[in-house]
Amino acid sequence: MKYCQGPLCHTYQTKDRIRGPKGAKVYQTRRRSSFYSLGGNACSMRCEQDWFQKFGERAVNHFGRIVEPIKLTEDNAWRKNERYYNPRGLNPYYWYNGLTEQELPMTEEQYNNQSLVRP
Ligand SMILES: [Zn+2]
C-alpha cells in the first residue's frame, strides 16, 4: 500500500478520504495498492497535475533540462518493428529507419534483445 503523492490530495473532500471518529473527523491522503496516474503514484489526474504544479519545474531541472534540440539522424532513427499483416510470409521482425525508410531483416532473438538498438 502506498499514499497518493498529490500534495493537495487530502484537501479534496470525498467520503473515501474521511477518517476518524465522530467529532474528530479528518480528510486524509488516499492510500491504495496501486494508482493509475503519475506513473502509479497519484490517485487521479488532478493529483498528478497538483504534483507537477508544485514539483515539475524542479524535477525537470534536477533530471536534466533539454537546452538544445535533440536530433533524429540516420544513425539513431532505427526502430524495431513487427509485421502483423504479412501475407507474403516475410520475416516478421525487421529494422526500420524512420529517416531513410530503409528496412533490414532481424531475428526474433534480436527483436527481443533490449540492449540492441540499431543494426
Ligand atoms: Zn490523490
PDB file of C-alpha atoms and ligand atoms in Angstrom:
ATOM      1  CA  MET A   1       0.000   0.000   0.000  1.00  0.00           C
ATOM      2  CA  LYS A   2       1.202   3.467  -0.802  1.00  0.00           C
ATOM      3  CA  TYR A   3      -0.018   7.012  -0.469  1.00  0.00           C
ATOM      4  CA  CYS A   4      -1.009   9.276  -3.308  1.00  0.00           C
ATOM      5  CA  GLN A   5       1.802  11.764  -3.864  1.00  0.00           C
ATOM      6  CA  GLY A   6      -0.575  14.605  -4.704  1.00  0.00           C
ATOM      7  CA  PRO A   7       0.307  17.442  -2.320  1.00  0.00           C
ATOM      8  CA  LEU A   8      -3.336  18.531  -2.134  1.00  0.00           C
ATOM      9  CA  CYS A   9      -4.964  15.071  -2.120  1.00  0.00           C
ATOM     10  CA  HIS A  10      -6.157  15.497   1.477  1.00  0.00           C
ATOM     11  CA  THR A  11      -7.924  18.764   0.611  1.00  0.00           C
ATOM     12  CA  TYR A  12     -10.385  17.127  -1.792  1.00  0.00           C
ATOM     13  CA  GLN A  13     -13.293  16.312   0.447  1.00  0.00           C
ATOM     14  CA  THR A  14     -14.648  12.987  -0.716  1.00  0.00           C
ATOM     15  CA  LYS A  15     -16.177  10.322   1.518  1.00  0.00           C
ATOM     16  CA  ASP A  16     -13.365   7.844   0.917  1.00  0.00           C
ATOM     17  CA  ARG A  17     -10.851  10.324   2.363  1.00  0.00           C
ATOM     18  CA  ILE A  18     -12.673  10.748   5.692  1.00  0.00           C
ATOM     19  CA  ARG A  19     -11.100   9.071   8.733  1.00  0.00           C
ATOM     20  CA  GLY A  20     -11.539   9.272  12.486  1.00  0.00           C
ATOM     21  CA  PRO A  21     -14.439   9.070  14.967  1.00  0.00           C
ATOM     22  CA  LYS A  22     -17.434  11.355  15.052  1.00  0.00           C
ATOM     23  CA  GLY A  23     -16.416  14.804  16.228  1.00  0.00           C
ATOM     24  CA  ALA A  24     -12.778  14.270  15.248  1.00  0.00           C
ATOM     25  CA  LYS A  25     -13.046  13.561  11.551  1.00  0.00           C
ATOM     26  CA  VAL A  26     -10.220  14.402   9.184  1.00  0.00           C
ATOM     27  CA  TYR A  27      -9.700  14.167   5.445  1.00  0.00           C
ATOM     28  CA  GLN A  28      -6.512  12.356   4.572  1.00  0.00           C
ATOM     29  CA  THR A  29      -4.369  11.476   1.586  1.00  0.00           C
ATOM     30  CA  ARG A  30      -5.643   8.444  -0.333  1.00  0.00           C
ATOM     31  CA  ARG A  31      -3.855   5.148   0.140  1.00  0.00           C
ATOM     32  CA  ARG A  32      -4.114   2.269  -2.351  1.00  0.00           C
ATOM     33  CA  SER A  33      -2.183  -0.766  -3.514  1.00  0.00           C
ATOM     34  CA  SER A  34      -1.948   0.801  -6.972  1.00  0.00           C
ATOM     35  CA  PHE A  35      -2.633   4.060  -8.781  1.00  0.00           C
ATOM     36  CA  TYR A  36      -3.006   4.911 -12.444  1.00  0.00           C
ATOM     37  CA  SER A  37      -1.733   8.494 -12.559  1.00  0.00           C
ATOM     38  CA  LEU A  38       1.771   9.970 -12.279  1.00  0.00           C
ATOM     39  CA  GLY A  39       3.350   6.656 -13.216  1.00  0.00           C
ATOM     40  CA  GLY A  40       1.471   4.837 -10.458  1.00  0.00           C
ATOM     41  CA  ASN A  41       1.998   7.496  -7.783  1.00  0.00           C
ATOM     42  CA  ALA A  42      -1.151   9.616  -7.823  1.00  0.00           C
ATOM     43  CA  CYS A  43      -4.801   8.702  -7.327  1.00  0.00           C
ATOM     44  CA  SER A  44      -6.137  10.998 -10.054  1.00  0.00           C
ATOM     45  CA  MET A  45      -5.201  13.331 -12.878  1.00  0.00           C
ATOM     46  CA  ARG A  46      -5.984  16.212 -10.539  1.00  0.00           C
ATOM     47  CA  CYS A  47      -3.412  14.968  -8.013  1.00  0.00           C
ATOM     48  CA  GLU A  48      -0.942  14.370 -10.860  1.00  0.00           C
ATOM     49  CA  GLN A  49      -1.407  17.962 -12.019  1.00  0.00           C
ATOM     50  CA  ASP A  50      -1.036  19.232  -8.444  1.00  0.00           C
ATOM     51  CA  TRP A  51       2.220  17.326  -8.129  1.00  0.00           C
ATOM     52  CA  PHE A  52       3.571  18.748 -11.368  1.00  0.00           C
ATOM     53  CA  GLN A  53       2.431  22.251 -10.466  1.00  0.00           C
ATOM     54  CA  LYS A  54       4.414  22.060  -7.221  1.00  0.00           C
ATOM     55  CA  PHE A  55       7.438  19.950  -8.240  1.00  0.00           C
ATOM     56  CA  GLY A  56       7.607  19.783 -12.043  1.00  0.00           C
ATOM     57  CA  GLU A  57       9.954  22.705 -12.635  1.00  0.00           C
ATOM     58  CA  ARG A  58      12.401  21.421 -10.031  1.00  0.00           C
ATOM     59  CA  ALA A  59      12.123  17.857 -11.348  1.00  0.00           C
ATOM     60  CA  VAL A  60      12.917  18.928 -14.922  1.00  0.00           C
ATOM     61  CA  ASN A  61      15.908  20.949 -13.730  1.00  0.00           C
ATOM     62  CA  HIS A  62      17.087  18.135 -11.475  1.00  0.00           C
ATOM     63  CA  PHE A  63      16.957  15.374 -14.083  1.00  0.00           C
ATOM     64  CA  GLY A  64      18.276  17.429 -16.954  1.00  0.00           C
ATOM     65  CA  ARG A  65      16.537  20.170 -18.844  1.00  0.00           C
ATOM     66  CA  ILE A  66      16.754  19.926 -22.615  1.00  0.00           C
ATOM     67  CA  VAL A  67      18.537  23.126 -23.673  1.00  0.00           C
ATOM     68  CA  GLU A  68      19.175  22.333 -27.320  1.00  0.00           C
ATOM     69  CA  PRO A  69      17.183  20.281 -29.821  1.00  0.00           C
ATOM     70  CA  ILE A  70      17.611  16.525 -29.809  1.00  0.00           C
ATOM     71  CA  LYS A  71      18.013  15.460 -33.412  1.00  0.00           C
ATOM     72  CA  LEU A  72      16.768  12.389 -35.214  1.00  0.00           C
ATOM     73  CA  THR A  73      19.587  11.434 -37.554  1.00  0.00           C
ATOM     74  CA  GLU A  74      20.033   8.482 -39.861  1.00  0.00           C
ATOM     75  CA  ASP A  75      22.166   6.854 -37.176  1.00  0.00           C
ATOM     76  CA  ASN A  76      19.599   6.982 -34.331  1.00  0.00           C
ATOM     77  CA  ALA A  77      16.425   6.632 -36.406  1.00  0.00           C
ATOM     78  CA  TRP A  78      16.386   2.810 -36.319  1.00  0.00           C
ATOM     79  CA  ARG A  79      13.285   1.200 -34.788  1.00  0.00           C
ATOM     80  CA  LYS A  80      12.337  -2.404 -34.256  1.00  0.00           C
ATOM     81  CA  ASN A  81       9.140  -3.404 -35.992  1.00  0.00           C
ATOM     82  CA  GLU A  82       6.975  -6.477 -36.282  1.00  0.00           C
ATOM     83  CA  ARG A  83       4.737  -7.212 -39.269  1.00  0.00           C
ATOM     84  CA  TYR A  84       1.235  -8.121 -38.146  1.00  0.00           C
ATOM     85  CA  TYR A  85      -0.153  -8.204 -41.670  1.00  0.00           C
ATOM     86  CA  ASN A  86       2.210 -10.494 -43.507  1.00  0.00           C
ATOM     87  CA  PRO A  87       0.525 -12.203 -46.484  1.00  0.00           C
ATOM     88  CA  ARG A  88       3.801 -12.764 -48.361  1.00  0.00           C
ATOM     89  CA  GLY A  89       5.340 -14.637 -45.423  1.00  0.00           C
ATOM     90  CA  LEU A  90       8.234 -12.211 -44.973  1.00  0.00           C
ATOM     91  CA  ASN A  91      10.444 -12.282 -41.890  1.00  0.00           C
ATOM     92  CA  PRO A  92       8.063 -10.824 -39.271  1.00  0.00           C
ATOM     93  CA  TYR A  93      10.782  -8.857 -37.474  1.00  0.00           C
ATOM     94  CA  TYR A  94      12.717  -6.063 -39.118  1.00  0.00           C
ATOM     95  CA  TRP A  95      14.641  -2.857 -38.587  1.00  0.00           C
ATOM     96  CA  TYR A  96      13.043   0.291 -39.921  1.00  0.00           C
ATOM     97  CA  ASN A  97      14.850   3.576 -40.334  1.00  0.00           C
ATOM     98  CA  GLY A  98      12.398   6.407 -39.680  1.00  0.00           C
ATOM     99  CA  LEU A  99      14.511   8.861 -41.638  1.00  0.00           C
ATOM    100  CA  THR A 100      15.590   6.900 -44.722  1.00  0.00           C
ATOM    101  CA  GLU A 101      12.646   4.418 -44.632  1.00  0.00           C
ATOM    102  CA  GLN A 102      15.166   1.600 -45.139  1.00  0.00           C
ATOM    103  CA  GLU A 103      14.150  -1.866 -43.886  1.00  0.00           C
ATOM    104  CA  LEU A 104      16.518  -4.639 -42.776  1.00  0.00           C
ATOM    105  CA  PRO A 105      15.555  -8.157 -41.635  1.00  0.00           C
ATOM    106  CA  MET A 106      16.031  -9.115 -37.977  1.00  0.00           C
ATOM    107  CA  THR A 107      15.717 -12.342 -35.987  1.00  0.00           C
ATOM    108  CA  GLU A 108      13.202 -12.781 -33.160  1.00  0.00           C
ATOM    109  CA  GLU A 109      16.154 -13.029 -30.758  1.00  0.00           C
ATOM    110  CA  GLN A 110      17.448  -9.641 -31.925  1.00  0.00           C
ATOM    111  CA  TYR A 111      13.933  -8.211 -31.656  1.00  0.00           C
ATOM    112  CA  ASN A 112      13.698  -9.298 -28.010  1.00  0.00           C
ATOM    113  CA  ASN A 113      17.217  -8.147 -27.109  1.00  0.00           C
ATOM    114  CA  GLN A 114      16.588  -4.835 -25.283  1.00  0.00           C
ATOM    115  CA  SER A 115      20.210  -3.720 -25.481  1.00  0.00           C
ATOM    116  CA  LEU A 116      20.243  -3.969 -29.257  1.00  0.00           C
ATOM    117  CA  VAL A 117      19.054  -0.591 -30.533  1.00  0.00           C
ATOM    118  CA  ARG A 118      20.428  -0.427 -34.077  1.00  0.00           C
ATOM    119  CA  PRO A 119      21.507  -2.894 -36.760  1.00  0.00           C
TER     120      PRO A 119
HETATM  121 ZN    ZN B   1      -4.595  11.909  -4.623  1.00  0.00          ZN
END
